[in-house]
PDB file of C-alpha atoms in Angstrom:
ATOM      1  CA  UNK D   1     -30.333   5.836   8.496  1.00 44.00           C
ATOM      2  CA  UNK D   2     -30.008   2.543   7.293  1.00 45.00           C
ATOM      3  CA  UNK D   3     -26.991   3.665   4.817  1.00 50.00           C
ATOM      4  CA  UNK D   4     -25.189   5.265   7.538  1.00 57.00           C
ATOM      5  CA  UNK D   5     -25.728   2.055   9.403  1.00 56.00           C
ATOM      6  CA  UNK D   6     -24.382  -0.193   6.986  1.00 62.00           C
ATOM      7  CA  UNK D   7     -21.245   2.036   6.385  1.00 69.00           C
ATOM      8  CA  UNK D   8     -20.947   1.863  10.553  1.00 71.00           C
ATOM      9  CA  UNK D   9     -20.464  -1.555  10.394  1.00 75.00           C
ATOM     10  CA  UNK D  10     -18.410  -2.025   7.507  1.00 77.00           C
ATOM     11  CA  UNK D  11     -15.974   0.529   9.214  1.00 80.00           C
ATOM     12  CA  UNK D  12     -16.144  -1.433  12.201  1.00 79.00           C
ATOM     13  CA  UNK D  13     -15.455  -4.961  10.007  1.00 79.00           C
ATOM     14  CA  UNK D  14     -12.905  -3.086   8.406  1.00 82.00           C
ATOM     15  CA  UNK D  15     -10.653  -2.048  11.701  1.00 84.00           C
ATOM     16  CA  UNK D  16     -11.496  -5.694  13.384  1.00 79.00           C
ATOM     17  CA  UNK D  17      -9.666  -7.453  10.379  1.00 81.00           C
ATOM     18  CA  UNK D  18      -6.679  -5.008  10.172  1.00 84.00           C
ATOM     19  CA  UNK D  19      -6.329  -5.340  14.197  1.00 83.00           C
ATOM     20  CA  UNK D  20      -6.362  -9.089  13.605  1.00 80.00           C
ATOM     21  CA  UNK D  21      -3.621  -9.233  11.132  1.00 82.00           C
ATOM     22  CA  UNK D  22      -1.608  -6.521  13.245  1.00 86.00           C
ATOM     23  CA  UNK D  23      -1.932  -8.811  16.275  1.00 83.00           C
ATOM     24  CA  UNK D  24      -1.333 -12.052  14.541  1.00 81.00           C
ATOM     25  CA  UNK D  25       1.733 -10.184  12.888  1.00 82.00           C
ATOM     26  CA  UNK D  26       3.159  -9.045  16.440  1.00 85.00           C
ATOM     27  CA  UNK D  27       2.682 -12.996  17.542  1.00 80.00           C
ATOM     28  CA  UNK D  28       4.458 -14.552  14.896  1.00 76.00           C
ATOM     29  CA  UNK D  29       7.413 -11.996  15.048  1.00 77.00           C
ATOM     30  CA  UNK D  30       7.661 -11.682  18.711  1.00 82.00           C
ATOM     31  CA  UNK D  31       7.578 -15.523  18.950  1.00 74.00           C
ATOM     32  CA  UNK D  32      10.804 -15.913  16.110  1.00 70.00           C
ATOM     33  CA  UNK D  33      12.846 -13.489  18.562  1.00 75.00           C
ATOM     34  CA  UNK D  34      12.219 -14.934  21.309  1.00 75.00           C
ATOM     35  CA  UNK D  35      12.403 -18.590  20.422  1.00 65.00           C
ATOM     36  CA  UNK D  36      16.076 -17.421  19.136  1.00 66.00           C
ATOM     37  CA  UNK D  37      16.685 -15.492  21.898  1.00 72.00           C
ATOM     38  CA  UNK D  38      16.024 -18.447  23.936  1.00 68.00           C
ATOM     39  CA  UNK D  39      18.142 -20.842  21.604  1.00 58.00           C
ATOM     40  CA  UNK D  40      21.195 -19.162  21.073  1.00 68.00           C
ATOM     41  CA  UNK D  41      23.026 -18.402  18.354  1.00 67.00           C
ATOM     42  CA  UNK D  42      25.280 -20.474  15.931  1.00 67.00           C
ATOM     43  CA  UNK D  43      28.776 -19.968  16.478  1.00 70.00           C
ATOM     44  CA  UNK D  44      29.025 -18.594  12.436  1.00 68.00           C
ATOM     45  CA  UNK D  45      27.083 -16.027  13.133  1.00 66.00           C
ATOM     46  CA  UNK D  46      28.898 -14.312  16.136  1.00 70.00           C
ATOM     47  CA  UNK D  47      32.344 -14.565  14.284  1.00 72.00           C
ATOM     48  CA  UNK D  48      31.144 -13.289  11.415  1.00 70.00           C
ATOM     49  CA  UNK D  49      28.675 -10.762  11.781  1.00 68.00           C
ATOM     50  CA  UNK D  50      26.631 -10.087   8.646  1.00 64.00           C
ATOM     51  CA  UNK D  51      27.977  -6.512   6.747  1.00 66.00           C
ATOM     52  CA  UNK D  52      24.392  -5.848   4.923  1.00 64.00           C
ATOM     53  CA  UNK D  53      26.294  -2.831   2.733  1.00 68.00           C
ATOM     54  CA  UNK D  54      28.108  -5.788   0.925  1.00 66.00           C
ATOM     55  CA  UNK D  55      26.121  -8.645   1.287  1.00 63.00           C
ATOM     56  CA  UNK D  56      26.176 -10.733  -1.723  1.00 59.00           C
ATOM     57  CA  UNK D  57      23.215 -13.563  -2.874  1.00 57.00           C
ATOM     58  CA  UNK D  58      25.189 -16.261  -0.732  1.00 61.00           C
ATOM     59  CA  UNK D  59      24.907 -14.117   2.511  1.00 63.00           C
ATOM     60  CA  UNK D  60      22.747 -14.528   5.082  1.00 62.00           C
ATOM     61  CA  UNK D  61      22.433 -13.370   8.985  1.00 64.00           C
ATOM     62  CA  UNK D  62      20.613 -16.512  10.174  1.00 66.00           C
ATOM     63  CA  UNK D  63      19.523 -15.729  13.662  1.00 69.00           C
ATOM     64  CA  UNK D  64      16.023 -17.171  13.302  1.00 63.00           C
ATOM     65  CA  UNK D  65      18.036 -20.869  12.713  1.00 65.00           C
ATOM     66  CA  UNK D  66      19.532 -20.457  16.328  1.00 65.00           C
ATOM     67  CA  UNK D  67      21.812 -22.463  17.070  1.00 64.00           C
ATOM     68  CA  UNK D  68      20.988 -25.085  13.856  1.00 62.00           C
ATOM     69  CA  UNK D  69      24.102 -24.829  11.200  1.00 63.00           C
ATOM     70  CA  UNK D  70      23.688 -23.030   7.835  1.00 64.00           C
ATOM     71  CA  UNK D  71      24.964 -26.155   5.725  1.00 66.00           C
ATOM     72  CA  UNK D  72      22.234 -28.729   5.723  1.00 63.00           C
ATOM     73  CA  UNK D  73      22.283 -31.878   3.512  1.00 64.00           C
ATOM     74  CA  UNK D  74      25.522 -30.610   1.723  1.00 67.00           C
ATOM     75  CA  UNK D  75      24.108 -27.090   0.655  1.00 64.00           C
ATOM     76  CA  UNK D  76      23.501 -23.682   1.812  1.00 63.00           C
ATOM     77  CA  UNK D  77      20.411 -23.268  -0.722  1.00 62.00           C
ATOM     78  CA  UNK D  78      17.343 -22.212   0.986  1.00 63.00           C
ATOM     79  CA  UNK D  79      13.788 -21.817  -0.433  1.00 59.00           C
ATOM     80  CA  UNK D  80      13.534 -18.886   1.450  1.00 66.00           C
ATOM     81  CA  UNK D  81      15.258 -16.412   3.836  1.00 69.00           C
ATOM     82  CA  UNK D  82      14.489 -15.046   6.869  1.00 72.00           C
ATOM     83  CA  UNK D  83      16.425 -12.180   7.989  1.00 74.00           C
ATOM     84  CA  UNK D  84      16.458 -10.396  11.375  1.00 74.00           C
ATOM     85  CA  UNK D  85      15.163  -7.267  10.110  1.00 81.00           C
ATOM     86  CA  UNK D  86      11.807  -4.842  10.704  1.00 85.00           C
ATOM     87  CA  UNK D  87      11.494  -5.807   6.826  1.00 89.00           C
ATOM     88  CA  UNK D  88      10.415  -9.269   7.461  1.00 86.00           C
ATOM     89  CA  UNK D  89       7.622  -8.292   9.578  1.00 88.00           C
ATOM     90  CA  UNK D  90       6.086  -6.156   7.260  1.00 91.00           C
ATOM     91  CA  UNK D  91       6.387  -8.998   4.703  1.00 90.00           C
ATOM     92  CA  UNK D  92       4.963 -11.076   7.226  1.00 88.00           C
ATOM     93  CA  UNK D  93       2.065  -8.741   7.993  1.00 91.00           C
ATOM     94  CA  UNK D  94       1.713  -8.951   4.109  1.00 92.00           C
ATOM     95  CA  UNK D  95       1.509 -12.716   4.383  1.00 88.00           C
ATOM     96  CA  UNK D  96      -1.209 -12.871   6.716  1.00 89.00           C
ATOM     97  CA  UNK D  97      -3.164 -10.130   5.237  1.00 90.00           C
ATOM     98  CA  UNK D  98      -3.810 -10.833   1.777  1.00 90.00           C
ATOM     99  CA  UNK D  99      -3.853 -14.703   2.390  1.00 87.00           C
ATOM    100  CA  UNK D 100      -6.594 -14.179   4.682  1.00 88.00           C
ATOM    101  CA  UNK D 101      -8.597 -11.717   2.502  1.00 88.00           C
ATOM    102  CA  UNK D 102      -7.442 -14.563  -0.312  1.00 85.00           C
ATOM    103  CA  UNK D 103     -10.075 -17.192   2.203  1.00 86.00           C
ATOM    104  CA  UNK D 104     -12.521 -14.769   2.647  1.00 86.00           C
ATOM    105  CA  UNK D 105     -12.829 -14.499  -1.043  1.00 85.00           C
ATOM    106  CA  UNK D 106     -12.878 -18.049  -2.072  1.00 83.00           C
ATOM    107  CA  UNK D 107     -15.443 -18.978   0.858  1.00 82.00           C
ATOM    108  CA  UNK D 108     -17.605 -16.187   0.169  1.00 82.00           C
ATOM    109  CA  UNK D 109     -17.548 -17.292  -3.630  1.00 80.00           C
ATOM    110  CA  UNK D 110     -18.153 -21.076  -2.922  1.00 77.00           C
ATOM    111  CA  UNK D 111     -21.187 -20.099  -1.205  1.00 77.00           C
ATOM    112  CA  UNK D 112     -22.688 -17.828  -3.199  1.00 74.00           C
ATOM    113  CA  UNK D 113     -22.010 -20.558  -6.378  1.00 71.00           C
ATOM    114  CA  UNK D 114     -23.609 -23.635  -3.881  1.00 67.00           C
ATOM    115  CA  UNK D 115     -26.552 -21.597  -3.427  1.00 58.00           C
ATOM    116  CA  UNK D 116     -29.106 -22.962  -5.151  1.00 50.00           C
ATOM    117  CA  UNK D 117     -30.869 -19.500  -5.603  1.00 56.00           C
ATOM    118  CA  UNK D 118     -28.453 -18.698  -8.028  1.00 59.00           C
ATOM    119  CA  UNK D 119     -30.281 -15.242  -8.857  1.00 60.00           C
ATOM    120  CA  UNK D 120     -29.142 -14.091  -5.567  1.00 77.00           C
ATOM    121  CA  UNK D 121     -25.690 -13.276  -7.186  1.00 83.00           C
ATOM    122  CA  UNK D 122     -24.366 -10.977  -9.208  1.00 86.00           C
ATOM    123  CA  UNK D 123     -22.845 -12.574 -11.804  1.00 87.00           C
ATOM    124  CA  UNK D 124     -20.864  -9.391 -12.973  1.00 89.00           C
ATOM    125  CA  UNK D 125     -19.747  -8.179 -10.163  1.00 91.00           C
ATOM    126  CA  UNK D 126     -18.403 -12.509  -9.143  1.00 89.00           C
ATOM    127  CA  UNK D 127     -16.770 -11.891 -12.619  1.00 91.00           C
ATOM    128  CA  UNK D 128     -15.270  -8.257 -11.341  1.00 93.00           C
ATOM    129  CA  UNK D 129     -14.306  -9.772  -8.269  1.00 91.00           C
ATOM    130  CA  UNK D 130     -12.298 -12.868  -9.769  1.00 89.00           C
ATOM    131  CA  UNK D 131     -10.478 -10.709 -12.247  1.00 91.00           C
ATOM    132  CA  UNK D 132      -9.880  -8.060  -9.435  1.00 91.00           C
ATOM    133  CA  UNK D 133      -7.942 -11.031  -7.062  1.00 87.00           C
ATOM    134  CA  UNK D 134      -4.927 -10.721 -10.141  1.00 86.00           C
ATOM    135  CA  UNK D 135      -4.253  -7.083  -9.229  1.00 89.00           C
ATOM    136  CA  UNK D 136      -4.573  -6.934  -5.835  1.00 90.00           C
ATOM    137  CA  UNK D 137      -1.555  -9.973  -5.560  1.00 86.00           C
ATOM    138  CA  UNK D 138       0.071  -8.840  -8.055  1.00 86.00           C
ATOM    139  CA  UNK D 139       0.525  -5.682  -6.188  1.00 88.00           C
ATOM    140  CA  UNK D 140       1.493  -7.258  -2.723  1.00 89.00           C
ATOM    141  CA  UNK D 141       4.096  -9.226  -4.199  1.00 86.00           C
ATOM    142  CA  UNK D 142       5.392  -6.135  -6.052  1.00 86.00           C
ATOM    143  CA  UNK D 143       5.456  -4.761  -1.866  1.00 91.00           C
ATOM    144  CA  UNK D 144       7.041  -8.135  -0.882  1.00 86.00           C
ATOM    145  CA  UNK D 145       9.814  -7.811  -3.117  1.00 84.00           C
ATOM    146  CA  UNK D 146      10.705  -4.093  -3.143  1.00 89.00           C
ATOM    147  CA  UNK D 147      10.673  -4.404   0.756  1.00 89.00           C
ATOM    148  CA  UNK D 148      12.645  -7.817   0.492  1.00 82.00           C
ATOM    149  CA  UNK D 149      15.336  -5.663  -2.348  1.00 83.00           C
ATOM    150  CA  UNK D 150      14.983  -2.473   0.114  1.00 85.00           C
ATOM    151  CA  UNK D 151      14.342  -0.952  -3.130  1.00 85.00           C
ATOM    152  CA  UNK D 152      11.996   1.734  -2.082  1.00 88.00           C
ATOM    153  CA  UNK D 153      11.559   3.924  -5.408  1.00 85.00           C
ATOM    154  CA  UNK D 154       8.362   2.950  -6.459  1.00 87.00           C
ATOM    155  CA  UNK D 155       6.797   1.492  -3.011  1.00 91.00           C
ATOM    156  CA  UNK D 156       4.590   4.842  -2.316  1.00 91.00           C
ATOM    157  CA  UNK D 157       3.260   4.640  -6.289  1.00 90.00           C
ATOM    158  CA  UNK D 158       2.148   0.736  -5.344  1.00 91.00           C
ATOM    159  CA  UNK D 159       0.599   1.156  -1.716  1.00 93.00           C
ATOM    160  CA  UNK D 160      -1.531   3.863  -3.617  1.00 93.00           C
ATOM    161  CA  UNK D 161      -2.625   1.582  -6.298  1.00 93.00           C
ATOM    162  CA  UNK D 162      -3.050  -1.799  -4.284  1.00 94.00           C
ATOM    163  CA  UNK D 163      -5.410   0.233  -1.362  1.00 94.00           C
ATOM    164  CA  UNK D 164      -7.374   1.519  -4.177  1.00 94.00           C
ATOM    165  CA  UNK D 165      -7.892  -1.704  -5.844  1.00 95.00           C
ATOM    166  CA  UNK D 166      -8.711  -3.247  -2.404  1.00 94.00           C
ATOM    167  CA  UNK D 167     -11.315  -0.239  -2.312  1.00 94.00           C
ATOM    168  CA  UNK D 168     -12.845  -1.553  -5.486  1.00 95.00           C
ATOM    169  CA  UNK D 169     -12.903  -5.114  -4.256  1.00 94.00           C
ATOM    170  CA  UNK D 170     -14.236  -4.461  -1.103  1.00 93.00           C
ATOM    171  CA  UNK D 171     -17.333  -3.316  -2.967  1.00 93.00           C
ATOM    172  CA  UNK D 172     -17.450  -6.019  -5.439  1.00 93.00           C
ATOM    173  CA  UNK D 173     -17.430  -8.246  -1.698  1.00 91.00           C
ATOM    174  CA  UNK D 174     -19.629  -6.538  -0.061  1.00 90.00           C
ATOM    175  CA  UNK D 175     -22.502  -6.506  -3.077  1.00 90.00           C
ATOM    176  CA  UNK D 176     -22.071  -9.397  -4.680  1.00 87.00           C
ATOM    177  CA  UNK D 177     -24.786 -10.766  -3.054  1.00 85.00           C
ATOM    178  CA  UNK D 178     -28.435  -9.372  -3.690  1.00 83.00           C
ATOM    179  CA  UNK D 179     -29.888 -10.108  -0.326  1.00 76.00           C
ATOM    180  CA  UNK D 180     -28.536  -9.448   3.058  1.00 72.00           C
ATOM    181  CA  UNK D 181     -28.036 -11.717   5.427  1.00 71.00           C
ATOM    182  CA  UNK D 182     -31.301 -10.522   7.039  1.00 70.00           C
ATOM    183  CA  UNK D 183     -32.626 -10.816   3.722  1.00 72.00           C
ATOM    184  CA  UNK D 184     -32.753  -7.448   2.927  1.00 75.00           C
ATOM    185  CA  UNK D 185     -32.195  -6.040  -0.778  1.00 81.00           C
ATOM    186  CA  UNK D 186     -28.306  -5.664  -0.681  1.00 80.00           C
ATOM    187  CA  UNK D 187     -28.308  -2.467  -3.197  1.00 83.00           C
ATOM    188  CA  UNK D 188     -25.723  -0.908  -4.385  1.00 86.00           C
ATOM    189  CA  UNK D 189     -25.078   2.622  -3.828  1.00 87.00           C
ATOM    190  CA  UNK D 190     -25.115   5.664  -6.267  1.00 86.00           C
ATOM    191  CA  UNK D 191     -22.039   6.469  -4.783  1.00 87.00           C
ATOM    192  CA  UNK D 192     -20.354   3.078  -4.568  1.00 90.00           C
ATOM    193  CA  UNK D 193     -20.874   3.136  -8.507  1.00 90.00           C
ATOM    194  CA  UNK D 194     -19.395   6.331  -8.647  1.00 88.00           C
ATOM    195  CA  UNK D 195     -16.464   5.095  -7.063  1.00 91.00           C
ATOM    196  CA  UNK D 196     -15.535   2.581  -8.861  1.00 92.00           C
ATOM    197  CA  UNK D 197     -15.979   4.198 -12.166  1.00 91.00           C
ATOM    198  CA  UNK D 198     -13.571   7.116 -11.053  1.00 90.00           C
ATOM    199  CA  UNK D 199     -11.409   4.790  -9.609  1.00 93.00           C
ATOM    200  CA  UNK D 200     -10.256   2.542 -12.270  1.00 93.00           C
ATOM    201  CA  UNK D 201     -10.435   5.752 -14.380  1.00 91.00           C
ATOM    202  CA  UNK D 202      -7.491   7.238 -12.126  1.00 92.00           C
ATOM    203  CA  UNK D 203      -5.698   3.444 -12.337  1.00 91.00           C
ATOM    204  CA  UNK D 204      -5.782   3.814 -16.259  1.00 89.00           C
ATOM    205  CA  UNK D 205      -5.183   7.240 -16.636  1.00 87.00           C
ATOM    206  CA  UNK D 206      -2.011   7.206 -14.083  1.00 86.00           C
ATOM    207  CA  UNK D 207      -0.826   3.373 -15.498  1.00 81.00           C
ATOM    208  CA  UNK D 208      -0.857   5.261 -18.900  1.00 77.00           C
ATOM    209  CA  UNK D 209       0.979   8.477 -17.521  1.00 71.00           C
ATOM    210  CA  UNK D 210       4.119   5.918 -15.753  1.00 65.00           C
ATOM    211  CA  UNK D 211       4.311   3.996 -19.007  1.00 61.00           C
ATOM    212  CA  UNK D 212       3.009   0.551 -17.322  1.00 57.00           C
ATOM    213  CA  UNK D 213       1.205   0.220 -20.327  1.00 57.00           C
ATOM    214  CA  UNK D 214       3.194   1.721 -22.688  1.00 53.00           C
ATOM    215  CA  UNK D 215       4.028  -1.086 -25.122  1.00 55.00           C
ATOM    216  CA  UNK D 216       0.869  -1.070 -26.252  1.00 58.00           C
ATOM    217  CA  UNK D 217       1.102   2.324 -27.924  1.00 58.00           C
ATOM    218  CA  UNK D 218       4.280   2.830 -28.717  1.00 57.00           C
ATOM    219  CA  UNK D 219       7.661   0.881 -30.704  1.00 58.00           C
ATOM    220  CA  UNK D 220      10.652   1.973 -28.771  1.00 58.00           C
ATOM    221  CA  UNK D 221      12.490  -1.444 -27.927  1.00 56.00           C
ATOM    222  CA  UNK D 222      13.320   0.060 -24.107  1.00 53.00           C
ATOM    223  CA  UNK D 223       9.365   0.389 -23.885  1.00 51.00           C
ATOM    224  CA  UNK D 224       7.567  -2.170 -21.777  1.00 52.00           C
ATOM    225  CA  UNK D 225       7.129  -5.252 -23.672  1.00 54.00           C
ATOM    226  CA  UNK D 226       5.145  -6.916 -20.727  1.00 63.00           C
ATOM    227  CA  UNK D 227       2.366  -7.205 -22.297  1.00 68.00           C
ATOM    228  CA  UNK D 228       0.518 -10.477 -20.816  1.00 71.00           C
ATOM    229  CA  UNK D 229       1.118  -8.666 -17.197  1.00 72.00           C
ATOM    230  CA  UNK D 230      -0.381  -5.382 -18.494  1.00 76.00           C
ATOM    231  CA  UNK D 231      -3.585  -7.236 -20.346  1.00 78.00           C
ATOM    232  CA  UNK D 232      -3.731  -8.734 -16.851  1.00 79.00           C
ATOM    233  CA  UNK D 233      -3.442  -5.462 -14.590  1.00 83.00           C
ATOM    234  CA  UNK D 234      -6.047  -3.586 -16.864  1.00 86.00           C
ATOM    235  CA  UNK D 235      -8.601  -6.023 -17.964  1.00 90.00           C
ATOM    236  CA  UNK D 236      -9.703  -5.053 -14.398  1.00 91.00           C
ATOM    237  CA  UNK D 237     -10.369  -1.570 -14.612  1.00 93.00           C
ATOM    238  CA  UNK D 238     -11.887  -2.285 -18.089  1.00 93.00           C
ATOM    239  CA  UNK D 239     -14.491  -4.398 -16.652  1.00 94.00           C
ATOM    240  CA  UNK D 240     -15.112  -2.208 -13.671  1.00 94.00           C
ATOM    241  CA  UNK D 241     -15.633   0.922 -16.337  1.00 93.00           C
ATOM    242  CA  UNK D 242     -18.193  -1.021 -17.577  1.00 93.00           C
ATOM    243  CA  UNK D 243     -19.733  -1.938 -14.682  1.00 92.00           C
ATOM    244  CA  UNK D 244     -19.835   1.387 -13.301  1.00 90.00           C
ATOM    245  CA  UNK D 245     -21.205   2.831 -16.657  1.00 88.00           C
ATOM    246  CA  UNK D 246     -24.108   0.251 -16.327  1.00 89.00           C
ATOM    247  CA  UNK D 247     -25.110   0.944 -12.986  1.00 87.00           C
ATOM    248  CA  UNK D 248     -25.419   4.770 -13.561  1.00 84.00           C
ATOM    249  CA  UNK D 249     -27.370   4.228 -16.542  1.00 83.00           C
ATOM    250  CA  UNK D 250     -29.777   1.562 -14.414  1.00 82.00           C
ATOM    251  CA  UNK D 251     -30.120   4.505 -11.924  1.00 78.00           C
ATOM    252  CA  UNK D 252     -30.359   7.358 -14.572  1.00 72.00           C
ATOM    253  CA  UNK D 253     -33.518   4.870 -15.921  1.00 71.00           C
ATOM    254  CA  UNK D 254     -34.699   4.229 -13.129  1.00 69.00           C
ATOM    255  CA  UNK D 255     -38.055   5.354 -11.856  1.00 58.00           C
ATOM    256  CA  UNK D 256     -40.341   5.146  -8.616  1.00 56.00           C
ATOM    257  CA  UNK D 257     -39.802   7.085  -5.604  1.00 55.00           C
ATOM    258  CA  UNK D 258     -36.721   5.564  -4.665  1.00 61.00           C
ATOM    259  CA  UNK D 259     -34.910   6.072  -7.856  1.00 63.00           C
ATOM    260  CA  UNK D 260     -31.793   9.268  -7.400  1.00 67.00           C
ATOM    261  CA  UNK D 261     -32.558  12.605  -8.255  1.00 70.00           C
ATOM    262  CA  UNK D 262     -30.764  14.884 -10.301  1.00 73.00           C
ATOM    263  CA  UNK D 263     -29.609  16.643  -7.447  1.00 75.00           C
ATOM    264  CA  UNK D 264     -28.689  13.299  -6.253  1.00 77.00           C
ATOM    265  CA  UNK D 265     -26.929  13.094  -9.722  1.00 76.00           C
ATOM    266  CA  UNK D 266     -24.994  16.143  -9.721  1.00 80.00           C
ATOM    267  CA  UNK D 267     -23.952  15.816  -5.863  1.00 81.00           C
ATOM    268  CA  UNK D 268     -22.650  12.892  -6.036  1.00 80.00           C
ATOM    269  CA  UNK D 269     -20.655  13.752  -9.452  1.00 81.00           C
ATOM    270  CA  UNK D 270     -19.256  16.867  -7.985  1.00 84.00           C
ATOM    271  CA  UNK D 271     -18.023  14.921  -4.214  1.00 82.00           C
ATOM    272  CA  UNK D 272     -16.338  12.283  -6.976  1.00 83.00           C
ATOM    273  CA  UNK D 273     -15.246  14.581  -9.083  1.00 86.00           C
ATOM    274  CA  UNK D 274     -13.103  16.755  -6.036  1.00 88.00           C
ATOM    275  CA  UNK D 275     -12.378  13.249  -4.567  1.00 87.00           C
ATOM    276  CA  UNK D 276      -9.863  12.194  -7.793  1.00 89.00           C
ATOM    277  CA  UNK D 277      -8.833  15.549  -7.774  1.00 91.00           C
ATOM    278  CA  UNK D 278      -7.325  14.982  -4.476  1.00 91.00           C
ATOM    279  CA  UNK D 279      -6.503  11.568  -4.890  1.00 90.00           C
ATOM    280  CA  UNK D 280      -4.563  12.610  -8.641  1.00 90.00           C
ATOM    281  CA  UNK D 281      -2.710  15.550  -6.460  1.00 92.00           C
ATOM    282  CA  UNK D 282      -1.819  13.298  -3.525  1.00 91.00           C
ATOM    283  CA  UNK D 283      -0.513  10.771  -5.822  1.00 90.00           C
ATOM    284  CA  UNK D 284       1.508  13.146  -7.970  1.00 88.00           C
ATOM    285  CA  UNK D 285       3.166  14.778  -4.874  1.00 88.00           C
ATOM    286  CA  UNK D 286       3.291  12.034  -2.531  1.00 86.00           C
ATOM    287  CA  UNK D 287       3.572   8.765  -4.808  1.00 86.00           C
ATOM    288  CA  UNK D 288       4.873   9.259  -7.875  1.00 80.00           C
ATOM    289  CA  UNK D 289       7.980   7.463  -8.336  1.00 72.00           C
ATOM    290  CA  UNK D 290       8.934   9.229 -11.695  1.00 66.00           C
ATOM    291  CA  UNK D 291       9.381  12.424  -9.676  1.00 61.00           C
ATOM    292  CA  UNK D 292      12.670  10.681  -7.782  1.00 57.00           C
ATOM    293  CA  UNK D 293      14.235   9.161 -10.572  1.00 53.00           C
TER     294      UNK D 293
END
């Protein structure tokens, strides 16, 4: 009861946030059309209406300026560009999303450091969750700029892999604390261990299979030579292997009346098992972008 509970409200923190970024998101776009709307346009920009099929680097449409002028202080260079397109507010929506799980991160971090019950944290899973914030960025700038290039080839393959990691890191959030905020023993699941050792299992296995680590086994010069980024996007599911590894063996040790069964054991290896088995399919089918090229 208290499990089913505790997944209840996660759910329900869950949907709150992504509501709150899909509201903010509507704000913030509906207030840049109509603020233009209300403006005007600049004169450039009706004469010359932007051709996006041949749009070069030094092309822009620049209705959010309004009626401003492109030139300013004897240049058209901008630090950034924002076009009148259903792109932007997905990049937007980006934005707001992973800069706000970005604060929730570092506050709930701070707080567990300050505490001066500093056996109240897991230091691993802190560790897990620091290293995890490189992937999960990594990833939503990878969105940010294939949706900025409309380069769409790849965009299904990293959705899959950066709501997976967020998975994993919404774990390492939740737990890293050992108490509750009631003050109850924040455990972590048999399951939730489960998940993240098949989960970075899948990252590695499918990272492997698309060559993102491929310079690392092999000497063909068109190989990927990225090496620093790859170090960077696996360390993470190294670290979460190991942490998964550990907590099975701390359950598989563990005695009392509260300590899994077998059964426990084998059912939750079996639901794991099927669940990467459709999560490998779906991928291959649905998200693999070597299948297009």
């Amino acid at each position: 009861m208290e499990i089913t509970a505790c997944n209840y409200n996660s759910f329900v923190e869950i949907v709150k946030f992504s509501l709150s970024s899909v509201v903010a998101t509507i704000i913030i776009s509906t207030s840049l059309v109509v603020s233009t709307q209300i403006s005007g346009y600049n004169e450039i920009n009706l004469k010359n209406p932007l051709d996006k099929s041949t749009c070069k680097c030094d092309c822009w449409d620049g209705f959010y300026r309004g009626i401003f002028p492109k030139m300013s202080n004897g240049t058209e260079y901008k630090v950034f560009y924002f076009n009148y397109d259903r792109q932007i507010v997905l990049i937007i929506f980006l934005f707001l999303t992973y800069g706000e799980l970005l604060r929730k991160c570092v506050v709930k971090i701070l707080k567990s450091v300050q505490s001066y019950k500093i056996l109240k944290i897991r230091w691993f899973l802190l560790v897990n969750l620091i290293v995890s914030i490189y992937s999960n960025y990594y990833g939503a700038w990878c969105l940010i700029n294939y949706l900025n290039d409309r380069d769409y080839r790849m965009i299904n393959s990293q959705i899959f892999f950066s709501l997976s990691e967020l998975v994993i890191s919404y774990i390492y959030f939740k737990k890293l604390n050992r108490l509750s905020k009631n003050k109850n023993f924040n455990s972590i699941s048999l399951n939730e261990a489960c998940l993240i050792l098949s989960l970075c299992f899948l990252h590695i296995y499918l990272a492997i299979g698309e060559k993102i680590l491929w310079g690392f086994f092999v000497t063909d010069p068109s190989a990927n030579r990225n090496k620093i980024r790859d170090i960077n996007l696996i360390i993470g599911d190294i670290l979460g292997i190991i942490l998964g590894y550990l907590l099975l063996m701390k359950f598989y040790q563990k005695k009392g009346t509260r300590a899994p069964s077998q059964y426990e054991f084998r059912k939750s290896f079996k639901l794991f098992s099927a669940l990467i088995l459709v999560l490998y399919c779906f991928y291959k089918f649905l998200c693999d972008f070597s299948r297009k090229n």
